[in-house]
mmCIF file of C-alpha atoms in Angstrom:
data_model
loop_
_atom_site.group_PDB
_atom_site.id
_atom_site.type_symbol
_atom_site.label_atom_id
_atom_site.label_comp_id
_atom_site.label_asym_id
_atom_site.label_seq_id
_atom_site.Cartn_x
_atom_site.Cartn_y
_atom_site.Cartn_z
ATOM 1 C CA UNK A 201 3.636 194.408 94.499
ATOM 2 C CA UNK A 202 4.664 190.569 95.532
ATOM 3 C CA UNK A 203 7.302 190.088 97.403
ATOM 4 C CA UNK A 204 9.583 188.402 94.941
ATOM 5 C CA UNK A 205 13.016 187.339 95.447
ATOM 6 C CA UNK A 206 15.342 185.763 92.428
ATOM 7 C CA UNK A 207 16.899 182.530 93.458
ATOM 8 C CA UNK A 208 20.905 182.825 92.866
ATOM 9 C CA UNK A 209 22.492 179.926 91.219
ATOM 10 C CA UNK A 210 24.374 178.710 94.669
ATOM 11 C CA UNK A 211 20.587 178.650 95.914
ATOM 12 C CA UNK A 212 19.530 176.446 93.226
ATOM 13 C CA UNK A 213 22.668 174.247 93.409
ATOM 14 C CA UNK A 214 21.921 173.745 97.272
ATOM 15 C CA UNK A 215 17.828 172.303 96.138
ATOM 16 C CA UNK A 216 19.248 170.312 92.950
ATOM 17 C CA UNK A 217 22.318 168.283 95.941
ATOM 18 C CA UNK A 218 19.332 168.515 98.852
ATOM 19 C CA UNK A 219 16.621 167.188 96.431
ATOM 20 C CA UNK A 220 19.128 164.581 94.729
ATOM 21 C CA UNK A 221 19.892 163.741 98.839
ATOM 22 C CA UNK A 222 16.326 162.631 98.647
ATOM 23 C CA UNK A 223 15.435 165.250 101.002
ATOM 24 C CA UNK A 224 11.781 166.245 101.326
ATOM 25 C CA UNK A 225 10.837 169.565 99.807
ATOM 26 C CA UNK A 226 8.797 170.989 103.332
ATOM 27 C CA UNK A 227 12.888 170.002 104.950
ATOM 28 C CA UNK A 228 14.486 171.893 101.870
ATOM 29 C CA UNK A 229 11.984 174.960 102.360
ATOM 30 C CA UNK A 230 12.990 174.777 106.371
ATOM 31 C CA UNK A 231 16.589 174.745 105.742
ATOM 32 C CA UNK A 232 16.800 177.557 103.012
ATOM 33 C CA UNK A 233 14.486 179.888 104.857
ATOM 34 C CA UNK A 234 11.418 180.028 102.133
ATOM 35 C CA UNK A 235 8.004 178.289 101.575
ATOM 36 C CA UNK A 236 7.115 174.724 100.351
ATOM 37 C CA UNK A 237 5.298 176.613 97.545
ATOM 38 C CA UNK A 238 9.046 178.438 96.661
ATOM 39 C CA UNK A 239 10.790 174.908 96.323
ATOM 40 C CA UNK A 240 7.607 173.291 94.331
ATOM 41 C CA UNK A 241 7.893 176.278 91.752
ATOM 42 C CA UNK A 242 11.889 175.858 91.457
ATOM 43 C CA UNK A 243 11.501 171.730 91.179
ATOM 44 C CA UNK A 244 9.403 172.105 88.106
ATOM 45 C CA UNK A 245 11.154 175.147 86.483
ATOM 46 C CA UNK A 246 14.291 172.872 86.991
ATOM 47 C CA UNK A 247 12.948 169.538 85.934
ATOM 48 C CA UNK A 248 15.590 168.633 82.680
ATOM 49 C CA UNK A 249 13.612 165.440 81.661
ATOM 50 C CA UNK A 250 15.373 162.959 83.594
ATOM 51 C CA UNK A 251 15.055 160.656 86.609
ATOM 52 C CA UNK A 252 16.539 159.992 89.857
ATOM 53 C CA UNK A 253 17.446 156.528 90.739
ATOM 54 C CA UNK A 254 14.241 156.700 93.006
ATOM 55 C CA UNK A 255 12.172 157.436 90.158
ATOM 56 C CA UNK A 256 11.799 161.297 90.934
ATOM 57 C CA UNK A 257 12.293 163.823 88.136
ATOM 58 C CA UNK A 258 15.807 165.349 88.329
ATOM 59 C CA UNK A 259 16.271 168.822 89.176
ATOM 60 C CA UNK A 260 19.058 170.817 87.461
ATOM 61 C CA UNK A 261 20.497 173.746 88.863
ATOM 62 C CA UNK A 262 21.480 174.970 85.248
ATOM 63 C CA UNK A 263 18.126 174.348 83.624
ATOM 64 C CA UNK A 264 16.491 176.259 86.062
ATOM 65 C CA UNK A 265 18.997 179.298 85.938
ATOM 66 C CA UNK A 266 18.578 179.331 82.048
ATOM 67 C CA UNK A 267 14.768 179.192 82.465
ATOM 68 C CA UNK A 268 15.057 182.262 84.807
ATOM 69 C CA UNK A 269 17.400 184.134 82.350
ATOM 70 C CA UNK A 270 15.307 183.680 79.131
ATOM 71 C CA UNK A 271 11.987 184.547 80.918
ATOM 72 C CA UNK A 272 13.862 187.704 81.663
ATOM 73 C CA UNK A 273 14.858 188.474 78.580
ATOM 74 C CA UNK A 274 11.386 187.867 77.331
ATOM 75 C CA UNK A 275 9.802 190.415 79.208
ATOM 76 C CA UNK A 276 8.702 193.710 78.199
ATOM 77 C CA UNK A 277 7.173 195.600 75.242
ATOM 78 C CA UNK A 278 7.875 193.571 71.956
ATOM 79 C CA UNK A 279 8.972 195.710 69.296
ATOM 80 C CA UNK A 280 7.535 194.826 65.626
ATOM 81 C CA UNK A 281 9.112 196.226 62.470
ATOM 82 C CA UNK A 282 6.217 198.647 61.479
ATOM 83 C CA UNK A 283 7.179 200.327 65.008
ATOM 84 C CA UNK A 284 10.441 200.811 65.082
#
């Protein structure tokens, strides 16, 4: 089984102020402790459809989190109404 850890909210708020610092994603990775592939994956969950003044896309702390939650609640066996 991967060795997958969820992200808390406080974690994404410190990428969405580090990455809004213009901070390089291999410098976020170092800081929080995880790969460059971990701070790739939570840049584009996050992405809300907006830019930063530099032209980046913005990260959003929220948008991520709510990604996270409804891909959760997605899982598992779907239930149809001839199998109830």
């Amino acid at each position: 089984m991967a060795d997958y850890a969820f992200r808390t909210l406080e974690q994404r708020q410190k990428i969405e102020t580090l990455w809004a610092a213009n901070t390089a994603p291999k410098k976020i990775a170092e800081e929080m402790g995880v790969s460059e592939t971990v701070i790739y994956t939570e840049l584009r969950r996050g992405r809300d459809g907006t830019r930063l003044k530099d032209g980046r896309l913005r990260y959003n702390a929220a948008t991520a989190q709510w990604k996270v939650a409804q891909s959760l609640e997605n899982r598992g066996r779907k239930i149809t109404a001839g199998h109830i």
